[in-house]
CSV table of C-alpha atoms in Angstrom, one decimal:
chain,number,residue,atom,x,y,z
W,1,UNK,CA,142.2,-44.4,-136.6
W,2,UNK,CA,138.9,-46.0,-135.3
W,3,UNK,CA,137.1,-43.4,-132.6
W,4,UNK,CA,134.1,-45.4,-131.5
W,5,UNK,CA,133.8,-48.2,-129.8
W,6,UNK,CA,130.3,-50.3,-129.7
W,7,UNK,CA,130.1,-53.7,-127.3
W,8,UNK,CA,127.9,-56.5,-128.9
W,9,UNK,CA,125.2,-58.2,-126.4
W,10,UNK,CA,126.3,-61.9,-125.4
W,11,UNK,CA,123.9,-62.7,-128.5
W,12,UNK,CA,125.6,-66.9,-128.4
W,13,UNK,CA,123.3,-66.6,-125.0
W,14,UNK,CA,120.0,-66.9,-127.8
W,15,UNK,CA,121.9,-70.4,-129.0
W,16,UNK,CA,123.1,-71.2,-125.8
W,17,UNK,CA,120.1,-74.2,-124.5
W,18,UNK,CA,120.6,-75.7,-128.2
W,19,UNK,CA,123.1,-78.1,-129.4
W,20,UNK,CA,125.8,-77.2,-131.5
W,21,UNK,CA,126.3,-80.3,-134.3
W,22,UNK,CA,128.3,-80.0,-137.5
W,23,UNK,CA,127.8,-82.4,-140.5
W,24,UNK,CA,130.1,-85.3,-140.8
W,25,UNK,CA,130.8,-84.1,-144.8
W,26,UNK,CA,131.6,-80.8,-144.1
W,27,UNK,CA,134.8,-80.4,-145.2
W,28,UNK,CA,134.7,-82.3,-148.8
W,29,UNK,CA,131.4,-80.5,-149.4
W,30,UNK,CA,132.5,-77.2,-149.3
W,31,UNK,CA,136.2,-78.1,-151.1
W,32,UNK,CA,133.4,-79.6,-153.6
W,33,UNK,CA,131.2,-75.8,-153.7
W,34,UNK,CA,134.4,-74.0,-153.2
W,35,UNK,CA,135.7,-75.1,-156.5
W,36,UNK,CA,132.6,-74.6,-158.5
W,37,UNK,CA,132.0,-71.3,-158.1
W,38,UNK,CA,135.4,-70.4,-158.6
W,39,UNK,CA,135.2,-72.1,-162.4
W,40,UNK,CA,131.7,-69.6,-162.8
W,41,UNK,CA,132.9,-67.5,-165.7
W,42,UNK,CA,133.7,-64.1,-164.5
W,43,UNK,CA,130.9,-62.4,-165.8
W,44,UNK,CA,128.4,-63.9,-163.4
W,45,UNK,CA,131.4,-63.9,-160.4
W,46,UNK,CA,133.9,-62.0,-160.0
W,47,UNK,CA,137.8,-62.2,-159.4
W,48,UNK,CA,136.9,-60.7,-156.0
W,49,UNK,CA,134.1,-62.2,-155.0
W,50,UNK,CA,136.0,-65.2,-156.1
W,51,UNK,CA,138.9,-64.6,-153.5
W,52,UNK,CA,136.3,-64.4,-150.5
W,53,UNK,CA,135.0,-67.5,-151.0
W,54,UNK,CA,137.1,-68.8,-148.3
W,55,UNK,CA,136.9,-66.7,-146.0
W,56,UNK,CA,133.1,-66.6,-146.1
W,57,UNK,CA,132.9,-70.2,-144.7
W,58,UNK,CA,129.7,-71.1,-146.6
W,59,UNK,CA,130.5,-74.6,-145.9
W,60,UNK,CA,131.0,-74.1,-142.1
W,61,UNK,CA,127.7,-72.6,-141.9
W,62,UNK,CA,125.4,-74.8,-144.0
W,63,UNK,CA,126.8,-77.7,-141.5
W,64,UNK,CA,125.7,-76.3,-138.7
W,65,UNK,CA,122.5,-75.3,-139.9
W,66,UNK,CA,121.7,-78.7,-141.2
W,67,UNK,CA,124.0,-81.3,-139.1
W,68,UNK,CA,122.1,-85.1,-139.8
W,69,UNK,CA,121.8,-84.5,-144.3
W,70,UNK,CA,123.4,-86.8,-146.4
W,71,UNK,CA,126.9,-85.6,-148.6
W,72,UNK,CA,124.1,-84.7,-151.4
W,73,UNK,CA,122.0,-82.3,-149.6
W,74,UNK,CA,124.5,-80.5,-148.0
W,75,UNK,CA,126.0,-80.0,-151.4
W,76,UNK,CA,122.6,-78.5,-152.6
W,77,UNK,CA,122.1,-76.0,-149.7
W,78,UNK,CA,126.1,-74.9,-149.2
W,79,UNK,CA,125.9,-73.5,-153.0
W,80,UNK,CA,122.4,-72.2,-152.2
W,81,UNK,CA,123.6,-70.7,-149.1
W,82,UNK,CA,126.7,-69.3,-150.8
W,83,UNK,CA,124.6,-67.7,-153.5
W,84,UNK,CA,122.2,-66.5,-151.5
W,85,UNK,CA,125.3,-64.4,-149.4
W,86,UNK,CA,127.2,-63.4,-152.6
W,87,UNK,CA,123.7,-61.6,-153.9
W,88,UNK,CA,123.2,-60.2,-150.0
W,89,UNK,CA,126.7,-59.1,-150.4
W,90,UNK,CA,126.2,-56.7,-153.6
W,91,UNK,CA,122.5,-55.9,-152.4
W,92,UNK,CA,124.3,-54.2,-149.4
W,93,UNK,CA,126.3,-51.9,-151.4
W,94,UNK,CA,125.0,-48.2,-150.8
W,95,UNK,CA,125.4,-47.4,-154.9
W,96,UNK,CA,123.1,-50.4,-155.8
W,97,UNK,CA,119.7,-48.6,-157.3
W,98,UNK,CA,118.9,-51.8,-159.1
W,99,UNK,CA,118.2,-55.3,-159.2
W,100,UNK,CA,120.1,-55.8,-162.2
W,101,UNK,CA,123.1,-54.8,-160.8
W,102,UNK,CA,122.8,-57.1,-157.7
W,103,UNK,CA,123.2,-59.6,-161.4
W,104,UNK,CA,119.2,-60.3,-161.6
W,105,UNK,CA,117.8,-60.6,-165.1
W,106,UNK,CA,115.3,-58.0,-166.7
W,107,UNK,CA,112.7,-60.3,-167.5
W,108,UNK,CA,112.1,-65.1,-166.6
W,109,UNK,CA,115.4,-66.6,-168.5
W,110,UNK,CA,112.9,-69.7,-167.6
W,111,UNK,CA,109.6,-69.9,-166.7
W,112,UNK,CA,107.4,-72.0,-164.5
W,113,UNK,CA,104.6,-72.5,-166.3
W,114,UNK,CA,102.6,-73.5,-163.3
W,115,UNK,CA,101.8,-70.5,-161.0
W,116,UNK,CA,102.2,-72.1,-157.9
W,117,UNK,CA,105.9,-72.2,-158.9
W,118,UNK,CA,106.0,-68.3,-159.4
W,119,UNK,CA,109.0,-68.3,-156.6
W,120,UNK,CA,111.2,-70.7,-158.9
W,121,UNK,CA,110.9,-68.2,-161.9
W,122,UNK,CA,111.6,-64.9,-159.3
W,123,UNK,CA,114.8,-67.1,-158.4
W,124,UNK,CA,115.5,-68.1,-162.0
W,125,UNK,CA,116.3,-64.7,-163.5
W,126,UNK,CA,119.3,-64.5,-160.6
W,127,UNK,CA,122.6,-65.7,-162.4
W,128,UNK,CA,123.7,-67.5,-159.3
W,129,UNK,CA,120.1,-69.4,-158.7
W,130,UNK,CA,119.4,-70.2,-162.0
W,131,UNK,CA,121.9,-73.3,-162.3
W,132,UNK,CA,120.7,-74.3,-158.7
W,133,UNK,CA,117.1,-74.4,-159.8
W,134,UNK,CA,116.7,-77.7,-161.0
W,135,UNK,CA,117.7,-79.7,-158.5
W,136,UNK,CA,115.6,-77.6,-155.7
W,137,UNK,CA,112.4,-78.4,-157.6
W,138,UNK,CA,113.3,-81.9,-157.3
W,139,UNK,CA,114.2,-82.4,-154.0
W,140,UNK,CA,110.8,-80.9,-152.5
W,141,UNK,CA,109.3,-83.6,-150.8
W,142,UNK,CA,105.7,-82.3,-151.2
W,143,UNK,CA,103.2,-79.6,-152.2
W,144,UNK,CA,103.4,-77.6,-149.4
W,145,UNK,CA,106.9,-77.6,-149.0
W,146,UNK,CA,107.3,-76.5,-152.9
W,147,UNK,CA,104.6,-73.8,-151.7
W,148,UNK,CA,106.1,-72.4,-148.6
W,149,UNK,CA,109.9,-72.2,-150.9
W,150,UNK,CA,108.5,-69.7,-153.4
W,151,UNK,CA,106.1,-67.8,-151.2
W,152,UNK,CA,109.9,-67.5,-149.6
W,153,UNK,CA,111.9,-66.8,-153.4
W,154,UNK,CA,108.9,-64.3,-154.4
W,155,UNK,CA,109.2,-62.0,-150.9
W,156,UNK,CA,113.2,-61.9,-151.1
W,157,UNK,CA,112.7,-61.0,-155.0
W,158,UNK,CA,110.0,-58.7,-153.6
W,159,UNK,CA,111.2,-56.8,-151.1
W,160,UNK,CA,114.1,-56.5,-152.8
W,161,UNK,CA,113.0,-54.9,-155.1
W,162,UNK,CA,110.8,-52.4,-152.2
W,163,UNK,CA,114.2,-51.6,-150.3
W,164,UNK,CA,116.0,-50.3,-154.0
W,165,UNK,CA,112.9,-48.9,-154.3
W,166,UNK,CA,113.4,-46.6,-150.3
W,167,UNK,CA,117.5,-46.3,-151.7
W,168,UNK,CA,116.4,-44.4,-154.7
W,169,UNK,CA,114.1,-42.4,-153.1
W,170,UNK,CA,116.5,-41.6,-150.2
W,171,UNK,CA,113.5,-42.7,-147.8
W,172,UNK,CA,114.2,-45.4,-144.3
W,173,UNK,CA,110.9,-47.9,-144.3
W,174,UNK,CA,109.5,-47.4,-140.7
W,175,UNK,CA,110.5,-49.7,-138.5
W,176,UNK,CA,107.3,-52.0,-138.5
W,177,UNK,CA,107.8,-51.8,-141.8
W,178,UNK,CA,111.5,-52.7,-142.1
W,179,UNK,CA,110.7,-55.8,-140.1
W,180,UNK,CA,108.7,-57.4,-142.3
W,181,UNK,CA,111.2,-56.4,-145.0
W,182,UNK,CA,114.5,-57.9,-143.2
W,183,UNK,CA,112.8,-61.5,-143.1
W,184,UNK,CA,112.0,-61.5,-146.8
W,185,UNK,CA,115.0,-60.0,-148.5
W,186,UNK,CA,117.7,-61.3,-146.1
W,187,UNK,CA,116.4,-65.0,-147.3
W,188,UNK,CA,116.6,-66.3,-144.1
W,189,UNK,CA,112.4,-68.0,-145.2
W,190,UNK,CA,114.4,-68.9,-147.8
W,191,UNK,CA,116.8,-70.9,-146.1
W,192,UNK,CA,114.5,-72.2,-143.2
W,193,UNK,CA,112.0,-73.6,-145.6
W,194,UNK,CA,115.6,-75.3,-147.1
W,195,UNK,CA,115.2,-77.5,-143.9
W,196,UNK,CA,112.0,-79.9,-145.1
W,197,UNK,CA,113.6,-80.3,-148.7
W,198,UNK,CA,117.2,-81.7,-147.2
W,199,UNK,CA,115.5,-83.8,-144.6
W,200,UNK,CA,112.6,-85.0,-146.7
W,201,UNK,CA,109.8,-83.5,-143.9
W,202,UNK,CA,106.4,-83.3,-144.5
W,203,UNK,CA,105.5,-81.0,-142.0
W,204,UNK,CA,102.2,-79.5,-140.0
W,205,UNK,CA,100.8,-76.1,-141.5
W,206,UNK,CA,101.0,-74.5,-138.0
W,207,UNK,CA,104.8,-74.2,-137.5
W,208,UNK,CA,104.9,-70.8,-139.6
W,209,UNK,CA,105.0,-68.4,-136.2
W,210,UNK,CA,107.9,-70.5,-134.8
W,211,UNK,CA,109.7,-70.5,-138.4
W,212,UNK,CA,109.2,-66.0,-138.1
W,213,UNK,CA,110.4,-66.1,-134.7
W,214,UNK,CA,113.5,-67.7,-136.3
W,215,UNK,CA,113.8,-66.0,-139.0
W,216,UNK,CA,113.2,-62.8,-136.8
W,217,UNK,CA,116.2,-63.9,-134.5
W,218,UNK,CA,118.7,-64.7,-137.5
W,219,UNK,CA,118.0,-61.5,-139.9
W,220,UNK,CA,118.6,-59.1,-136.4
W,221,UNK,CA,121.5,-61.0,-135.0
W,222,UNK,CA,123.1,-60.7,-139.1
W,223,UNK,CA,122.2,-57.3,-138.4
W,224,UNK,CA,124.1,-56.7,-135.5
W,225,UNK,CA,126.7,-58.1,-136.8
W,226,UNK,CA,127.1,-56.3,-139.6
W,227,UNK,CA,126.4,-53.0,-139.0
W,228,UNK,CA,129.6,-52.2,-138.6
W,229,UNK,CA,130.5,-52.8,-142.1
W,230,UNK,CA,126.9,-50.9,-142.9
W,231,UNK,CA,127.7,-48.1,-141.4
W,232,UNK,CA,131.0,-47.7,-143.2
W,233,UNK,CA,130.2,-48.1,-146.7
W,234,UNK,CA,126.9,-46.6,-146.4
W,235,UNK,CA,124.4,-48.8,-146.0
W,236,UNK,CA,121.4,-47.0,-144.1
W,237,UNK,CA,119.3,-50.6,-144.3
W,238,UNK,CA,120.1,-52.2,-141.0
W,239,UNK,CA,118.6,-52.6,-138.1
W,240,UNK,CA,120.4,-50.8,-136.0
W,241,UNK,CA,120.2,-47.8,-138.6
W,242,UNK,CA,116.5,-48.1,-138.8
W,243,UNK,CA,116.6,-47.6,-134.8
W,244,UNK,CA,118.8,-44.4,-134.9
W,245,UNK,CA,117.3,-42.8,-136.9
W,246,UNK,CA,113.5,-43.5,-135.8
W,247,UNK,CA,114.3,-43.2,-132.0
W,248,UNK,CA,117.3,-41.1,-131.9
W,249,UNK,CA,119.1,-43.7,-130.2
W,250,UNK,CA,123.1,-44.2,-130.1
W,251,UNK,CA,124.8,-46.7,-131.8
W,252,UNK,CA,124.5,-48.3,-128.3
W,253,UNK,CA,121.6,-48.1,-127.5
W,254,UNK,CA,120.5,-49.0,-130.7
W,255,UNK,CA,121.9,-52.4,-130.5
W,256,UNK,CA,120.4,-52.8,-127.0
W,257,UNK,CA,117.2,-52.1,-128.4
W,258,UNK,CA,117.6,-54.5,-131.3
W,259,UNK,CA,119.1,-57.5,-128.9
W,260,UNK,CA,115.8,-57.0,-127.0
W,261,UNK,CA,113.7,-57.8,-130.4
W,262,UNK,CA,116.0,-60.7,-130.7
W,263,UNK,CA,115.5,-61.9,-127.0
W,264,UNK,CA,112.0,-60.9,-128.1
W,265,UNK,CA,111.7,-63.2,-131.0
W,266,UNK,CA,113.5,-66.2,-128.4
W,267,UNK,CA,110.9,-66.5,-126.3
W,268,UNK,CA,108.3,-66.5,-128.7
W,269,UNK,CA,109.7,-69.2,-130.2
W,270,UNK,CA,109.7,-70.7,-127.2
W,271,UNK,CA,106.1,-70.0,-126.4
W,272,UNK,CA,105.3,-71.2,-129.8
W,273,UNK,CA,107.2,-74.3,-129.2
W,274,UNK,CA,105.7,-74.7,-126.1
W,275,UNK,CA,101.9,-74.4,-127.3
W,276,UNK,CA,102.6,-76.8,-130.2
W,277,UNK,CA,104.0,-79.5,-128.0
W,278,UNK,CA,100.9,-79.5,-126.2
W,279,UNK,CA,98.5,-79.2,-129.0
W,280,UNK,CA,100.1,-82.5,-130.3
W,281,UNK,CA,101.5,-85.1,-127.8
W,282,UNK,CA,104.0,-87.8,-129.6
W,283,UNK,CA,101.4,-90.3,-130.6
W,284,UNK,CA,103.7,-93.1,-128.9
W,285,UNK,CA,103.0,-91.6,-125.6
W,286,UNK,CA,99.2,-92.5,-126.4
W,287,UNK,CA,96.9,-96.2,-126.1
W,288,UNK,CA,96.9,-97.4,-129.9
W,289,UNK,CA,94.3,-96.6,-132.0
W,290,UNK,CA,93.9,-99.6,-133.7
W,291,UNK,CA,95.4,-102.6,-133.1
W,292,UNK,CA,96.2,-105.8,-135.7
W,293,UNK,CA,93.7,-109.3,-136.0
W,294,UNK,CA,96.1,-112.1,-135.0
W,295,UNK,CA,94.7,-113.7,-138.9
W,296,UNK,CA,96.0,-110.5,-140.6
W,297,UNK,CA,92.8,-108.8,-139.9
W,298,UNK,CA,92.3,-105.1,-138.6
W,299,UNK,CA,90.8,-104.7,-135.6
W,300,UNK,CA,87.1,-103.8,-135.2
W,301,UNK,CA,85.5,-101.3,-136.5
W,302,UNK,CA,88.7,-99.9,-137.5
W,303,UNK,CA,88.6,-98.9,-141.3
W,304,UNK,CA,91.8,-98.9,-143.9
W,305,UNK,CA,91.5,-94.9,-144.2
W,306,UNK,CA,91.6,-94.3,-140.3
W,307,UNK,CA,94.4,-96.7,-139.9
W,308,UNK,CA,96.5,-95.0,-143.0
W,309,UNK,CA,95.3,-91.2,-141.4
W,310,UNK,CA,96.2,-92.2,-137.8
W,311,UNK,CA,99.6,-93.3,-139.5
W,312,UNK,CA,100.3,-90.1,-141.9
W,313,UNK,CA,99.6,-88.2,-138.5
W,314,UNK,CA,102.1,-89.8,-136.7
W,315,UNK,CA,104.7,-89.0,-139.7
W,316,UNK,CA,104.1,-85.8,-139.4
W,317,UNK,CA,104.3,-85.5,-136.1
W,318,UNK,CA,108.3,-86.7,-135.9
W,319,UNK,CA,108.9,-84.7,-139.3
W,320,UNK,CA,106.9,-81.8,-137.2
W,321,UNK,CA,109.8,-82.6,-134.3
W,322,UNK,CA,112.9,-82.7,-136.6
W,323,UNK,CA,111.7,-79.5,-138.1
W,324,UNK,CA,111.6,-77.6,-134.8
W,325,UNK,CA,115.2,-79.5,-134.1
W,326,UNK,CA,115.9,-77.7,-137.3
W,327,UNK,CA,115.4,-74.6,-136.7
W,328,UNK,CA,117.5,-74.8,-133.2
W,329,UNK,CA,120.4,-76.2,-135.3
W,330,UNK,CA,120.0,-72.5,-137.5
W,331,UNK,CA,119.8,-70.8,-134.8
W,332,UNK,CA,122.6,-72.2,-132.9
W,333,UNK,CA,124.8,-72.7,-136.2
W,334,UNK,CA,124.0,-69.4,-137.6
W,335,UNK,CA,125.1,-67.1,-134.2
W,336,UNK,CA,128.0,-69.5,-133.7
W,337,UNK,CA,129.5,-69.1,-137.1
W,338,UNK,CA,129.0,-65.6,-137.6
W,339,UNK,CA,132.0,-65.2,-135.2
W,340,UNK,CA,133.8,-67.6,-137.1
W,341,UNK,CA,133.3,-66.7,-140.9
W,342,UNK,CA,135.2,-63.5,-141.1
W,343,UNK,CA,132.1,-62.0,-143.5
W,344,UNK,CA,131.6,-59.2,-140.2
W,345,UNK,CA,135.0,-59.0,-138.3
W,346,UNK,CA,137.2,-60.3,-140.3
W,347,UNK,CA,140.3,-62.3,-138.3
W,348,UNK,CA,138.7,-60.9,-135.1
W,349,UNK,CA,135.6,-62.9,-134.9
W,350,UNK,CA,137.2,-64.9,-131.9
W,351,UNK,CA,138.4,-61.6,-129.5
W,352,UNK,CA,135.1,-60.5,-130.2
W,353,UNK,CA,132.7,-63.7,-128.8
W,354,UNK,CA,134.6,-63.2,-125.8
W,355,UNK,CA,134.8,-60.0,-124.9
W,356,UNK,CA,132.2,-58.0,-127.7
W,357,UNK,CA,133.7,-55.0,-127.7
W,358,UNK,CA,134.1,-53.7,-131.8
W,359,UNK,CA,135.6,-50.6,-133.3
W,360,UNK,CA,133.9,-48.9,-135.7
W,361,UNK,CA,135.7,-48.1,-138.9
W,362,UNK,CA,136.5,-44.9,-139.7
W,363,UNK,CA,134.9,-42.8,-143.2
W,364,UNK,CA,137.9,-40.2,-143.0
W,365,UNK,CA,138.7,-37.5,-145.7
W,366,UNK,CA,140.4,-38.5,-148.5
W,367,UNK,CA,140.3,-42.3,-148.0
W,368,UNK,CA,137.7,-42.9,-151.1
W,369,UNK,CA,138.8,-42.7,-154.9
W,370,UNK,CA,136.5,-41.5,-157.2
W,371,UNK,CA,134.7,-44.4,-158.3
W,372,UNK,CA,135.7,-47.0,-155.9
W,373,UNK,CA,132.9,-49.2,-153.5
W,374,UNK,CA,131.0,-46.4,-151.5
W,375,UNK,CA,131.6,-43.0,-153.0
W,376,UNK,CA,128.5,-42.4,-153.2
W,377,UNK,CA,126.5,-41.6,-149.6
W,378,UNK,CA,123.3,-39.9,-150.0
W,379,UNK,CA,121.3,-38.6,-147.5
W,380,UNK,CA,117.9,-40.4,-146.1
W,381,UNK,CA,114.5,-38.7,-145.8
W,382,UNK,CA,112.0,-39.4,-143.2
W,383,UNK,CA,109.7,-38.0,-141.2
W,384,UNK,CA,108.9,-35.7,-137.6
W,385,UNK,CA,113.5,-36.2,-137.1
W,386,UNK,CA,116.3,-33.8,-137.8
W,387,UNK,CA,120.0,-35.2,-137.9
W,388,UNK,CA,121.5,-38.0,-136.4
W,389,UNK,CA,125.4,-38.4,-136.6
W,390,UNK,CA,127.6,-40.9,-136.0
W,391,UNK,CA,128.8,-39.5,-132.9
W,392,UNK,CA,131.2,-41.1,-130.5
W,393,UNK,CA,129.7,-42.8,-127.3
W,394,UNK,CA,130.6,-43.7,-123.9
W,395,UNK,CA,130.3,-47.8,-124.0
W,396,UNK,CA,128.8,-49.5,-121.3
W,397,UNK,CA,131.3,-50.2,-117.7
W,398,UNK,CA,132.0,-53.5,-118.6
W,399,UNK,CA,131.0,-56.7,-120.7
W,400,UNK,CA,128.6,-58.6,-120.2
W,401,UNK,CA,129.4,-62.6,-119.1
W,402,UNK,CA,130.9,-64.2,-122.2
W,403,UNK,CA,131.1,-67.9,-120.7
W,404,UNK,CA,129.9,-69.6,-123.3
W,405,UNK,CA,133.3,-71.3,-125.3
W,406,UNK,CA,133.8,-71.3,-128.7
W,407,UNK,CA,132.1,-74.6,-129.9
W,408,UNK,CA,133.6,-74.7,-133.5
W,409,UNK,CA,136.8,-75.4,-135.0
W,410,UNK,CA,138.7,-73.5,-137.8
W,411,UNK,CA,139.7,-76.8,-139.4
W,412,UNK,CA,142.5,-75.3,-140.6
W,413,UNK,CA,141.5,-72.3,-142.3
W,414,UNK,CA,143.6,-69.5,-143.6
W,415,UNK,CA,142.6,-65.5,-141.9
W,416,UNK,CA,142.1,-62.9,-144.4
W,417,UNK,CA,141.1,-59.9,-144.2
W,418,UNK,CA,138.9,-58.1,-146.2
W,419,UNK,CA,140.2,-55.0,-148.6
W,420,UNK,CA,137.2,-52.5,-149.1
W,421,UNK,CA,137.8,-49.3,-150.2
W,422,UNK,CA,136.3,-46.5,-147.7
W,423,UNK,CA,133.8,-44.6,-148.7
W,424,UNK,CA,134.1,-40.3,-149.2
W,425,UNK,CA,133.7,-37.7,-146.1
W,426,UNK,CA,131.4,-37.3,-143.9
W,427,UNK,CA,129.4,-39.7,-141.8
W,428,UNK,CA,126.0,-37.5,-141.3
W,429,UNK,CA,122.7,-39.2,-142.0
W,430,UNK,CA,120.3,-36.1,-143.1
W,431,UNK,CA,117.1,-37.1,-142.1
W,432,UNK,CA,114.3,-34.2,-142.9
């Protein structure tokens, strides 16, 4: 029986200033994408993973993150997000110590000869991402967007390798190192780069700080949502576990501290948006820099290249505004979807959204059969700390205000509960 309860912060408040929108092609694209993954051979996607596709509701996630794109682009985004979440679910298994166990191959099965495309070569090593590579490469609207996506893809692969190295050595990264690693190995940076692809945007290069802030919001929020499952299966690479180990706080204290980091990232995003808007006033709000001659010529003293540059700047400014709106869609969409998917809370998402209480899943003696998922939980070593154990704590006296009503429809989907085997006895994490 569960013995410890924690209270989640009102994470939806972070997205409250932004409008929640859903792509009208959600149903059709979700059905098509799930059919595609069900048709994959079991050597690529196991039967158990196929059974969980409907529970994951990835089509809904894609639809709230990309609410305005056309069906072909939404389908590619849905397939990509599905591959990403399956790969991440494998990676969270505490027994996984090699990239091959997550579906990566030893060498590049498909090599992009241009060095700037090395990120595509990284993704092409994975069985689930490889079929999507031709569409992804064709969909990139510019060389700069292609370059940004490749950097994020390389980070996804490289940072997963770094985390597995920590897992093999039974060590934890520092808090600051984990924050950098989490943005990368979560794949969120790639998701935010897809915004350029699905809308065909040519954006300013000065939006990177905004993207990093949003990546922090989403990645750390997902850590809070996933903590109950992560502690159950022995996955220590979660912001809550990292904070517990390094700061010696309770589970509730670590969750509150993680939420403070999310609020900080949210404030950084708002500040960066305000700075960018002040630096790049809308061209339509200022007098035009050139005029057309009624006889077909251009205004005196205005060269054609200046006109083209001005038009190009206007287009980039518009696209940058659309990209910033897309970042907001990803924030509010992901936070709301996290209570709809059964990845984190099973069928209890609506109750947890309303009240915030979560009972930590017990890891009891004799519950795990040898050789089953989670049967090996290794001690984690870091410096300057003693022993930290998952113990009961007194929750806060009353839940936070939760006035934000559910915005998403379940649209007739059936709820299921995951049936994963619990790990072996012992809940202590040894730190030396």
